[in-house]
Amino acid sequence: MTAIKDGEYTATIYKLIKDCQYVEAIQILNGQLQKHTKSRAALSLLGYCYYHIQDFTNSAECYEQLTQLHPEVEEYKVYYAQSLYKAGAYPEATKASFVLDNPSSHAKMVKLQACIKYCEEDYSAAKSLLEQLPQDDPDYVYNMGCLLYQDGKYEEACKKFMSAMQVLGYVPALSYNIALCYYSLKNYPQALKYIAEIIERGIREHPELSVGMRTEGIDVHSVGNTLVLHQTALIEAFNLKAAIEYQLKNLKGAQEALTDMPPRSEEELDPVTLHNQALLNMDTKPSEGFEKLAFLLQQPSFPPVTFGNLLLLYCKHEYFDLAADVLAENAHLTYKFLSPYMYEFLDALLTCQTAPEEAFRKFDEMNGKLTEQLRKLAKQLQDARLARDDEVQKKALQDYDLMQEKYIVVLMAQAKIYWNRDNFQMVEKIFRKSVEVCNDDDTWKLNVAHVLFMQNKYKEAIGFYEPIVKKHYDNVEQCNIQECPCKCKPSILNVSAVVLANLCVSYIMTSQNEEAEELMRKIEKEEEQISYDDPDKKVFHLCIVNLVIGTLYCAKGNYDFGISRVIKSLEPYNKKLGTDPWFYAKRCFLSLLENMSKHMVMLRDAVVQECIQFLEHCEAYGKEVPAIIEQPLEETHVHIGKNTVTYEARLLKALFYEVIGWNK
């Protein structure tokens, strides 16, 4: 920074503050404070600048010195207490608020103490403090709305926020709170409407915050955690938008919502954004995700769902020891952040590793309780329909769906115990017992289809697979919200490739070849459309269907047809060669080589030549394609040169030469 001439310090500092260049102003003020340690002007401006960049700890230190140097100035006491509150030092903030003895500061003191009690989760004390304020005070209405929300009374809270908005005019934080109420009521269109307004106003009034630049691939500097950013409620709005998109199963939209928010460096991110980043990027960056969630758990405050999500994700990736360690080390968080249902579920899941029979009993007990609750809710729903009470009916239906979801989660965990042992008959028995509760649920139907398929009951499997797949002929996971940006294009490709492959195999095994061909034509047509829209995008659905069919023929011993099907499925290699297709393909080649080495299979020279040529193509195109997706948190990693399709294709080619004697 260029040297400031004598007599221009005041003008320079005030210009920097006016231009919101608080960091530069802080540097100059700190220099002045070293020369004049008790300068009231320097301390006051420094406290103000620190507050505006949300460095509340340093702001509190400045105001603390000012309260000691100038005890007669009431404003400094107010600012000191506010800074402590914002810094999360609640006991110190409460103590500082009692010093506010001026009648003009009484209302501010009460409001501040109520906010402190709210943050300390002493809601009854917060309510009794608020009741000291006049009921027409907008802050009273606003804060009562917060207490109602905390109590789960979302509709009443929403009304309070709306009446506060009528008095105060447009306030982004109020608009966000209304959106949050609608989100909790699962009224996503209304929530998105208020979020859109916050974002539009933020872009229009503060273009300097670079909203959406990062999504468009423009490299922008961090805007920092300024008070302006906080007042726009943009961060909160984008996080809520990401949560809505995630609930609507639109992962791409949720990720875009996070990249659209004003850019900040990782150390500047708030706990909610950090949590959402970890959760939404778990499929692509699992190690980073676990690191972020574990880091959040060590902080004084973090989103309440962090603890449960970390435990569930450890279990999902089968790091049961880590989940058990986190549970044991944070026993004090169990009762605070885990519902009885969640605790019982995790306890049973962890018991699976050492005592599967005991875990099965625990899951059975859970489902017994859930079945009872589902029956009660079904009765409530029926009564509401007879009474023609739409509101009660809507609420009962939401509660029933939520309870059914919990039931299915427990049921699948219970069935997995026997699935892992290849005891498919027992899995089928478990599913058939739950038909009363789950017969209209797609997740249940899909898993029933899988277990029937594994037992070679192809005709029955078709009965479960077909309705799910045909539902996607016209449209897919499309929500009912017309204006919602999550709407997907109608496409059969929204069905899992393995489901389509299993249905095709079931058709073939029951001599319904025409249906299998029709399904494959539909997949091919959709893939061609995607290639036309986005030529660089890789789509593996048809490829995997062909691979599974090829694998079926190989398993039956017809390697001539099976291997040729596998080879054709990966053409063109630049679009079809990926980690998943390679996984299926190499299994067929290894099976073939094993049988050839045992002299159980003889291949024509033309087919052998075709195999060698195929592996050479894989070698050429597979340099950047990982052969396996490594598990996160692994201590030992596969050598980067060995974890490629190219490396494995060379190994297979060498094995071919060995088996057929071409290297002799």
mmCIF file of N, CA and C in Angstrom, residues 286-329:
data_model
loop_
_atom_site.group_PDB
_atom_site.id
_atom_site.type_symbol
_atom_site.label_atom_id
_atom_site.label_comp_id
_atom_site.label_asym_id
_atom_site.label_seq_id
_atom_site.Cartn_x
_atom_site.Cartn_y
_atom_site.Cartn_z
ATOM 1 N N PRO A 286 -15.103 -38.999 -1.648
ATOM 2 C CA PRO A 286 -15.484 -39.529 -0.334
ATOM 3 C C PRO A 286 -14.478 -39.228 0.779
ATOM 4 N N SER A 287 -13.178 -39.293 0.455
ATOM 5 C CA SER A 287 -12.156 -39.036 1.489
ATOM 6 C C SER A 287 -12.288 -37.625 2.041
ATOM 7 N N GLU A 288 -12.461 -36.645 1.116
ATOM 8 C CA GLU A 288 -12.649 -35.244 1.531
ATOM 9 C C GLU A 288 -13.912 -35.098 2.364
ATOM 10 N N GLY A 289 -14.967 -35.793 1.946
ATOM 11 C CA GLY A 289 -16.242 -35.715 2.655
ATOM 12 C C GLY A 289 -16.117 -36.189 4.090
ATOM 13 N N PHE A 290 -15.474 -37.345 4.287
ATOM 14 C CA PHE A 290 -15.282 -37.873 5.647
ATOM 15 C C PHE A 290 -14.433 -36.912 6.490
ATOM 16 N N GLU A 291 -13.407 -36.346 5.846
ATOM 17 C CA GLU A 291 -12.516 -35.412 6.541
ATOM 18 C C GLU A 291 -13.289 -34.183 7.037
ATOM 19 N N LYS A 292 -14.151 -33.642 6.163
ATOM 20 C CA LYS A 292 -14.922 -32.441 6.524
ATOM 21 C C LYS A 292 -15.912 -32.725 7.648
ATOM 22 N N LEU A 293 -16.611 -33.861 7.553
ATOM 23 C CA LEU A 293 -17.600 -34.189 8.585
ATOM 24 C C LEU A 293 -16.926 -34.461 9.927
ATOM 25 N N ALA A 294 -15.781 -35.148 9.887
ATOM 26 C CA ALA A 294 -15.043 -35.419 11.133
ATOM 27 C C ALA A 294 -14.523 -34.111 11.740
ATOM 28 N N PHE A 295 -14.072 -33.195 10.872
ATOM 29 C CA PHE A 295 -13.599 -31.875 11.335
ATOM 30 C C PHE A 295 -14.739 -31.112 12.014
ATOM 31 N N LEU A 296 -15.919 -31.118 11.393
ATOM 32 C CA LEU A 296 -17.073 -30.396 11.955
ATOM 33 C C LEU A 296 -17.439 -30.911 13.337
ATOM 34 N N LEU A 297 -17.289 -32.225 13.517
ATOM 35 C CA LEU A 297 -17.660 -32.837 14.790
ATOM 36 C C LEU A 297 -16.769 -32.368 15.942
ATOM 37 N N GLN A 298 -15.571 -31.876 15.593
ATOM 38 C CA GLN A 298 -14.638 -31.382 16.627
ATOM 39 C C GLN A 298 -14.880 -29.913 16.982
ATOM 40 N N GLN A 299 -15.753 -29.240 16.216
ATOM 41 C CA GLN A 299 -15.999 -27.805 16.427
ATOM 42 C C GLN A 299 -17.033 -27.595 17.538
ATOM 43 N N PRO A 300 -17.012 -26.374 18.156
ATOM 44 C CA PRO A 300 -17.981 -26.101 19.234
ATOM 45 C C PRO A 300 -19.434 -26.201 18.766
ATOM 46 N N SER A 301 -19.711 -25.776 17.519
ATOM 47 C CA SER A 301 -21.081 -25.914 16.993
ATOM 48 C C SER A 301 -21.020 -26.446 15.567
ATOM 49 N N PHE A 302 -21.996 -27.253 15.219
ATOM 50 C CA PHE A 302 -22.064 -27.844 13.876
ATOM 51 C C PHE A 302 -23.521 -28.183 13.593
ATOM 52 N N PRO A 303 -23.888 -28.357 12.308
ATOM 53 C CA PRO A 303 -25.280 -28.712 11.992
ATOM 54 C C PRO A 303 -25.685 -29.984 12.738
ATOM 55 N N PRO A 304 -26.874 -30.016 13.339
ATOM 56 C CA PRO A 304 -27.290 -31.171 14.159
ATOM 57 C C PRO A 304 -27.231 -32.515 13.433
ATOM 58 N N VAL A 305 -27.409 -32.501 12.091
ATOM 59 C CA VAL A 305 -27.436 -33.781 11.346
ATOM 60 C C VAL A 305 -26.041 -34.335 11.072
ATOM 61 N N THR A 306 -24.988 -33.563 11.387
ATOM 62 C CA THR A 306 -23.610 -33.984 11.076
ATOM 63 C C THR A 306 -23.274 -35.331 11.714
ATOM 64 N N PHE A 307 -23.589 -35.465 12.995
ATOM 65 C CA PHE A 307 -23.235 -36.673 13.753
ATOM 66 C C PHE A 307 -23.874 -37.917 13.128
ATOM 67 N N GLY A 308 -25.176 -37.868 12.896
ATOM 68 C CA GLY A 308 -25.886 -39.005 12.297
ATOM 69 C C GLY A 308 -25.409 -39.310 10.894
ATOM 70 N N ASN A 309 -25.168 -38.258 10.091
ATOM 71 C CA ASN A 309 -24.725 -38.467 8.700
ATOM 72 C C ASN A 309 -23.351 -39.118 8.633
ATOM 73 N N LEU A 310 -22.445 -38.692 9.513
ATOM 74 C CA LEU A 310 -21.104 -39.284 9.519
ATOM 75 C C LEU A 310 -21.188 -40.775 9.860
ATOM 76 N N LEU A 311 -21.990 -41.109 10.859
ATOM 77 C CA LEU A 311 -22.138 -42.516 11.258
ATOM 78 C C LEU A 311 -22.748 -43.359 10.134
ATOM 79 N N LEU A 312 -23.799 -42.824 9.504
ATOM 80 C CA LEU A 312 -24.464 -43.561 8.415
ATOM 81 C C LEU A 312 -23.540 -43.754 7.223
ATOM 82 N N LEU A 313 -22.748 -42.722 6.906
ATOM 83 C CA LEU A 313 -21.833 -42.820 5.757
ATOM 84 C C LEU A 313 -20.697 -43.801 6.039
ATOM 85 N N TYR A 314 -20.211 -43.832 7.285
ATOM 86 C CA TYR A 314 -19.209 -44.847 7.649
ATOM 87 C C TYR A 314 -19.793 -46.249 7.441
ATOM 88 N N CYS A 315 -21.049 -46.437 7.855
ATOM 89 C CA CYS A 315 -21.694 -47.751 7.704
ATOM 90 C C CYS A 315 -21.937 -48.069 6.228
ATOM 91 N N LYS A 316 -22.339 -47.059 5.455
ATOM 92 C CA LYS A 316 -22.585 -47.271 4.021
ATOM 93 C C LYS A 316 -21.318 -47.759 3.316
ATOM 94 N N HIS A 317 -20.167 -47.175 3.688
ATOM 95 C CA HIS A 317 -18.894 -47.571 3.073
ATOM 96 C C HIS A 317 -18.245 -48.739 3.819
ATOM 97 N N GLU A 318 -18.993 -49.321 4.769
ATOM 98 C CA GLU A 318 -18.577 -50.502 5.537
ATOM 99 C C GLU A 318 -17.351 -50.261 6.414
ATOM 100 N N TYR A 319 -17.231 -49.025 6.925
ATOM 101 C CA TYR A 319 -16.208 -48.726 7.938
ATOM 102 C C TYR A 319 -16.877 -48.816 9.312
ATOM 103 N N PHE A 320 -17.274 -50.039 9.663
ATOM 104 C CA PHE A 320 -18.058 -50.224 10.888
ATOM 105 C C PHE A 320 -17.232 -49.936 12.142
ATOM 106 N N ASP A 321 -15.930 -50.253 12.092
ATOM 107 C CA ASP A 321 -15.060 -49.984 13.259
ATOM 108 C C ASP A 321 -14.979 -48.488 13.530
ATOM 109 N N LEU A 322 -14.853 -47.703 12.450
ATOM 110 C CA LEU A 322 -14.776 -46.242 12.613
ATOM 111 C C LEU A 322 -16.090 -45.695 13.173
ATOM 112 N N ALA A 323 -17.208 -46.223 12.674
ATOM 113 C CA ALA A 323 -18.521 -45.783 13.172
ATOM 114 C C ALA A 323 -18.650 -46.092 14.657
ATOM 115 N N ALA A 324 -18.222 -47.292 15.058
ATOM 116 C CA ALA A 324 -18.297 -47.684 16.475
ATOM 117 C C ALA A 324 -17.410 -46.784 17.332
ATOM 118 N N ASP A 325 -16.220 -46.434 16.804
ATOM 119 C CA ASP A 325 -15.300 -45.539 17.543
ATOM 120 C C ASP A 325 -15.911 -44.155 17.741
ATOM 121 N N VAL A 326 -16.498 -43.603 16.658
ATOM 122 C CA VAL A 326 -17.115 -42.269 16.738
ATOM 123 C C VAL A 326 -18.268 -42.277 17.737
ATOM 124 N N LEU A 327 -19.047 -43.355 17.724
ATOM 125 C CA LEU A 327 -20.188 -43.480 18.635
ATOM 126 C C LEU A 327 -19.711 -43.549 20.084
ATOM 127 N N ALA A 328 -18.630 -44.315 20.308
ATOM 128 C CA ALA A 328 -18.104 -44.467 21.673
ATOM 129 C C ALA A 328 -17.452 -43.176 22.182
ATOM 130 N N GLU A 329 -16.713 -42.496 21.286
ATOM 131 C CA GLU A 329 -16.005 -41.262 21.687
ATOM 132 C C GLU A 329 -16.946 -40.084 21.911
#
